[in-house]
PDB file of C-alpha atoms in Angstrom:
ATOM      1  CA  MET P   1      29.090  22.257  -2.711  1.00 66.00           C
ATOM      2  CA  ALA P   2      28.516  23.087   0.943  1.00 81.00           C
ATOM      3  CA  LEU P   3      31.196  23.154   3.581  1.00 90.00           C
ATOM      4  CA  HIS P   4      30.628  23.546   7.293  1.00 89.00           C
ATOM      5  CA  LEU P   5      32.110  26.604   9.031  1.00 93.00           C
ATOM      6  CA  HIS P   6      33.735  24.351  11.613  1.00 92.00           C
ATOM      7  CA  GLN P   7      35.726  26.752  13.751  1.00 95.00           C
ATOM      8  CA  LEU P   8      36.973  30.285  13.910  1.00 96.00           C
ATOM      9  CA  SER P   9      40.626  30.617  14.943  1.00 96.00           C
ATOM     10  CA  VAL P  10      41.871  33.429  17.150  1.00 96.00           C
ATOM     11  CA  ASP P  11      45.527  34.218  17.848  1.00 95.00           C
ATOM     12  CA  ALA P  12      46.221  35.028  21.481  1.00 96.00           C
ATOM     13  CA  HIS P  13      49.098  35.848  23.766  1.00 95.00           C
ATOM     14  CA  ASP P  14      47.566  33.688  26.537  1.00 97.00           C
ATOM     15  CA  HIS P  15      45.398  31.301  24.537  1.00 97.00           C
ATOM     16  CA  ALA P  16      44.039  29.359  27.517  1.00 98.00           C
ATOM     17  CA  ALA P  17      43.002  32.460  29.489  1.00 98.00           C
ATOM     18  CA  LEU P  18      41.340  34.084  26.476  1.00 98.00           C
ATOM     19  CA  ALA P  19      39.543  30.834  25.611  1.00 98.00           C
ATOM     20  CA  ARG P  20      38.173  30.638  29.140  1.00 98.00           C
ATOM     21  CA  TRP P  21      37.029  34.271  28.936  1.00 98.00           C
ATOM     22  CA  TRP P  22      35.098  33.575  25.722  1.00 98.00           C
ATOM     23  CA  ALA P  23      33.695  30.305  27.100  1.00 98.00           C
ATOM     24  CA  ASP P  24      32.351  32.247  30.083  1.00 98.00           C
ATOM     25  CA  VAL P  25      30.907  35.031  27.909  1.00 97.00           C
ATOM     26  CA  LEU P  26      29.148  32.596  25.581  1.00 97.00           C
ATOM     27  CA  GLY P  27      28.087  30.056  28.203  1.00 97.00           C
ATOM     28  CA  TRP P  28      30.158  27.457  26.346  1.00 98.00           C
ATOM     29  CA  ARG P  29      32.871  25.103  27.602  1.00 98.00           C
ATOM     30  CA  ILE P  30      36.430  24.081  26.882  1.00 98.00           C
ATOM     31  CA  GLY P  31      36.333  21.100  24.527  1.00 97.00           C
ATOM     32  CA  TYR P  32      40.074  20.536  24.218  1.00 96.00           C
ATOM     33  CA  GLU P  33      43.210  22.192  25.505  1.00 97.00           C
ATOM     34  CA  ASP P  34      46.946  21.730  25.105  1.00 97.00           C
ATOM     35  CA  GLU P  35      49.945  24.022  24.700  1.00 97.00           C
ATOM     36  CA  PHE P  36      49.110  24.633  21.014  1.00 97.00           C
ATOM     37  CA  GLU P  37      45.376  25.360  21.141  1.00 97.00           C
ATOM     38  CA  CYS P  38      42.329  25.680  23.303  1.00 98.00           C
ATOM     39  CA  ASN P  39      38.974  24.883  21.726  1.00 97.00           C
ATOM     40  CA  VAL P  40      35.755  26.489  22.984  1.00 98.00           C
ATOM     41  CA  VAL P  41      32.619  24.562  22.055  1.00 97.00           C
ATOM     42  CA  PRO P  42      28.870  25.078  22.464  1.00 97.00           C
ATOM     43  CA  PRO P  43      27.190  23.111  25.275  1.00 96.00           C
ATOM     44  CA  GLU P  44      25.662  20.541  22.932  1.00 94.00           C
ATOM     45  CA  HIS P  45      28.989  19.703  21.294  1.00 94.00           C
ATOM     46  CA  THR P  46      29.850  16.021  21.256  1.00 90.00           C
ATOM     47  CA  GLU P  47      32.846  14.000  20.137  1.00 89.00           C
ATOM     48  CA  ASP P  48      30.523  11.392  18.627  1.00 91.00           C
ATOM     49  CA  PRO P  49      30.876  10.924  14.851  1.00 93.00           C
ATOM     50  CA  VAL P  50      28.231  12.495  12.611  1.00 91.00           C
ATOM     51  CA  ASP P  51      27.243  10.056   9.877  1.00 91.00           C
ATOM     52  CA  ASP P  52      25.343  12.287   7.447  1.00 91.00           C
ATOM     53  CA  THR P  53      26.160  15.570   5.739  1.00 91.00           C
ATOM     54  CA  ALA P  54      22.820  17.246   6.520  1.00 91.00           C
ATOM     55  CA  THR P  55      23.351  16.827  10.268  1.00 90.00           C
ATOM     56  CA  TRP P  56      27.041  17.781   9.950  1.00 87.00           C
ATOM     57  CA  LEU P  57      26.086  21.067   8.278  1.00 91.00           C
ATOM     58  CA  THR P  58      23.727  22.058  11.116  1.00 90.00           C
ATOM     59  CA  GLY P  59      26.421  21.940  13.802  1.00 90.00           C
ATOM     60  CA  ARG P  60      27.479  25.184  15.435  1.00 93.00           C
ATOM     61  CA  THR P  61      30.882  26.707  14.866  1.00 95.00           C
ATOM     62  CA  SER P  62      33.477  26.495  17.635  1.00 97.00           C
ATOM     63  CA  LEU P  63      36.286  28.881  18.526  1.00 98.00           C
ATOM     64  CA  VAL P  64      39.910  27.805  18.750  1.00 98.00           C
ATOM     65  CA  PHE P  65      42.564  29.948  20.410  1.00 97.00           C
ATOM     66  CA  ALA P  66      46.208  29.495  19.444  1.00 97.00           C
ATOM     67  CA  PRO P  67      49.231  31.038  21.141  1.00 97.00           C
ATOM     68  CA  VAL P  68      51.330  33.582  19.266  1.00 95.00           C
ATOM     69  CA  PRO P  69      54.292  35.577  20.601  1.00 93.00           C
ATOM     70  CA  GLU P  70      53.268  38.949  19.184  1.00 90.00           C
ATOM     71  CA  GLY P  71      50.555  41.185  20.539  1.00 85.00           C
ATOM     72  CA  LYS P  72      47.645  42.636  18.576  1.00 86.00           C
ATOM     73  CA  THR P  73      48.611  45.837  16.774  1.00 86.00           C
ATOM     74  CA  ILE P  74      45.827  46.757  14.319  1.00 87.00           C
ATOM     75  CA  LYS P  75      42.040  46.529  14.002  1.00 86.00           C
ATOM     76  CA  ASN P  76      40.734  43.026  13.319  1.00 87.00           C
ATOM     77  CA  ARG P  77      39.764  42.257   9.724  1.00 88.00           C
ATOM     78  CA  LEU P  78      37.299  39.658  11.025  1.00 92.00           C
ATOM     79  CA  HIS P  79      35.361  39.949  14.260  1.00 94.00           C
ATOM     80  CA  ILE P  80      32.626  38.292  16.277  1.00 96.00           C
ATOM     81  CA  ASP P  81      29.127  39.782  16.467  1.00 97.00           C
ATOM     82  CA  LEU P  82      27.057  38.941  19.529  1.00 97.00           C
ATOM     83  CA  ALA P  83      23.325  39.611  19.695  1.00 97.00           C
ATOM     84  CA  PRO P  84      20.979  39.596  22.662  1.00 97.00           C
ATOM     85  CA  HIS P  85      17.442  38.309  22.285  1.00 97.00           C
ATOM     86  CA  ILE P  86      14.642  40.890  22.418  1.00 97.00           C
ATOM     87  CA  ASP P  87      13.747  39.520  25.887  1.00 97.00           C
ATOM     88  CA  GLN P  88      17.217  40.401  27.194  1.00 97.00           C
ATOM     89  CA  ASP P  89      18.355  43.776  28.483  1.00 97.00           C
ATOM     90  CA  ARG P  90      21.034  44.714  25.928  1.00 97.00           C
ATOM     91  CA  ASP P  91      22.564  47.435  28.105  1.00 97.00           C
ATOM     92  CA  ALA P  92      22.809  45.013  31.040  1.00 97.00           C
ATOM     93  CA  GLU P  93      24.529  42.459  28.791  1.00 97.00           C
ATOM     94  CA  ILE P  94      27.060  45.087  27.735  1.00 98.00           C
ATOM     95  CA  GLU P  95      27.669  46.066  31.364  1.00 98.00           C
ATOM     96  CA  ALA P  96      28.208  42.388  32.236  1.00 98.00           C
ATOM     97  CA  LEU P  97      30.798  42.096  29.440  1.00 98.00           C
ATOM     98  CA  LEU P  98      32.566  45.199  30.735  1.00 98.00           C
ATOM     99  CA  ALA P  99      32.551  43.739  34.259  1.00 98.00           C
ATOM    100  CA  LYS P 100      34.192  40.568  32.878  1.00 97.00           C
ATOM    101  CA  GLY P 101      37.048  42.587  31.369  1.00 98.00           C
ATOM    102  CA  ALA P 102      35.818  43.803  27.990  1.00 98.00           C
ATOM    103  CA  THR P 103      36.543  47.410  27.064  1.00 98.00           C
ATOM    104  CA  ARG P 104      34.759  49.922  24.857  1.00 97.00           C
ATOM    105  CA  VAL P 105      36.512  50.560  21.545  1.00 96.00           C
ATOM    106  CA  ASP P 106      36.240  53.315  18.949  1.00 94.00           C
ATOM    107  CA  VAL P 107      36.903  51.955  15.458  1.00 93.00           C
ATOM    108  CA  GLY P 108      35.378  54.986  13.773  1.00 92.00           C
ATOM    109  CA  GLN P 109      31.714  54.124  14.314  1.00 94.00           C
ATOM    110  CA  THR P 110      29.293  57.041  14.355  1.00 94.00           C
ATOM    111  CA  PRO P 111      27.050  57.739  17.383  1.00 91.00           C
ATOM    112  CA  ASP P 112      23.905  56.626  15.531  1.00 94.00           C
ATOM    113  CA  VAL P 113      24.960  52.988  14.907  1.00 95.00           C
ATOM    114  CA  THR P 114      22.853  50.186  16.373  1.00 95.00           C
ATOM    115  CA  TRP P 115      25.810  48.192  17.698  1.00 96.00           C
ATOM    116  CA  THR P 116      28.412  48.668  20.391  1.00 97.00           C
ATOM    117  CA  VAL P 117      32.068  47.895  19.718  1.00 97.00           C
ATOM    118  CA  LEU P 118      33.973  46.233  22.541  1.00 97.00           C
ATOM    119  CA  ALA P 119      37.284  44.419  22.828  1.00 97.00           C
ATOM    120  CA  ASP P 120      38.104  41.243  24.728  1.00 97.00           C
ATOM    121  CA  PRO P 121      40.926  41.241  27.315  1.00 97.00           C
ATOM    122  CA  GLU P 122      43.562  40.881  24.559  1.00 96.00           C
ATOM    123  CA  GLY P 123      42.124  43.715  22.460  1.00 95.00           C
ATOM    124  CA  ASN P 124      40.212  41.723  19.823  1.00 96.00           C
ATOM    125  CA  GLU P 125      37.233  43.786  18.720  1.00 96.00           C
ATOM    126  CA  PHE P 126      33.723  42.351  18.768  1.00 97.00           C
ATOM    127  CA  CYS P 127      30.282  43.903  18.519  1.00 97.00           C
ATOM    128  CA  VAL P 128      27.110  43.641  20.522  1.00 97.00           C
ATOM    129  CA  LEU P 129      24.325  44.107  18.014  1.00 97.00           C
ATOM    130  CA  SER P 130      20.820  45.387  18.595  1.00 96.00           C
ATOM    131  CA  SER P 131      18.396  42.962  20.235  1.00 96.00           C
ATOM    132  CA  ARG P 132      16.729  40.553  17.842  1.00 95.00           C
ATOM    133  CA  ASP P 133      14.567  37.471  17.641  1.00 94.00           C
ATOM    134  CA  ARG P 134      16.171  35.760  14.630  1.00 91.00           C
TER     135      ARG P 134
END
């Protein structure tokens, strides 16, 4: 059995604003939006049907943001990891995220880790990993 990791759902106070922030960060786009959700999809995403399982399973995961009345209060149990390519300047990418409204976060990581923990504008933690080519 193989299921496709179709989308990752994120609760948000302002779901549309947070979805747009993530779309900008990832270079993705808004695929669908209403008062109940805002879906962020990769650039190649299409609404065309996929006829075979093998192709279906190769599709990239999207993000969906849903409004909730409560704010974030504790560390995420699930988070997003971003990774720059070895040709990219990792520190510059982190600075660009900070300029867009991300903040540095201490979740107990030690100084020798190879990732940087940040939070999006609503406080959801995510990591920028070391540069890699796979």
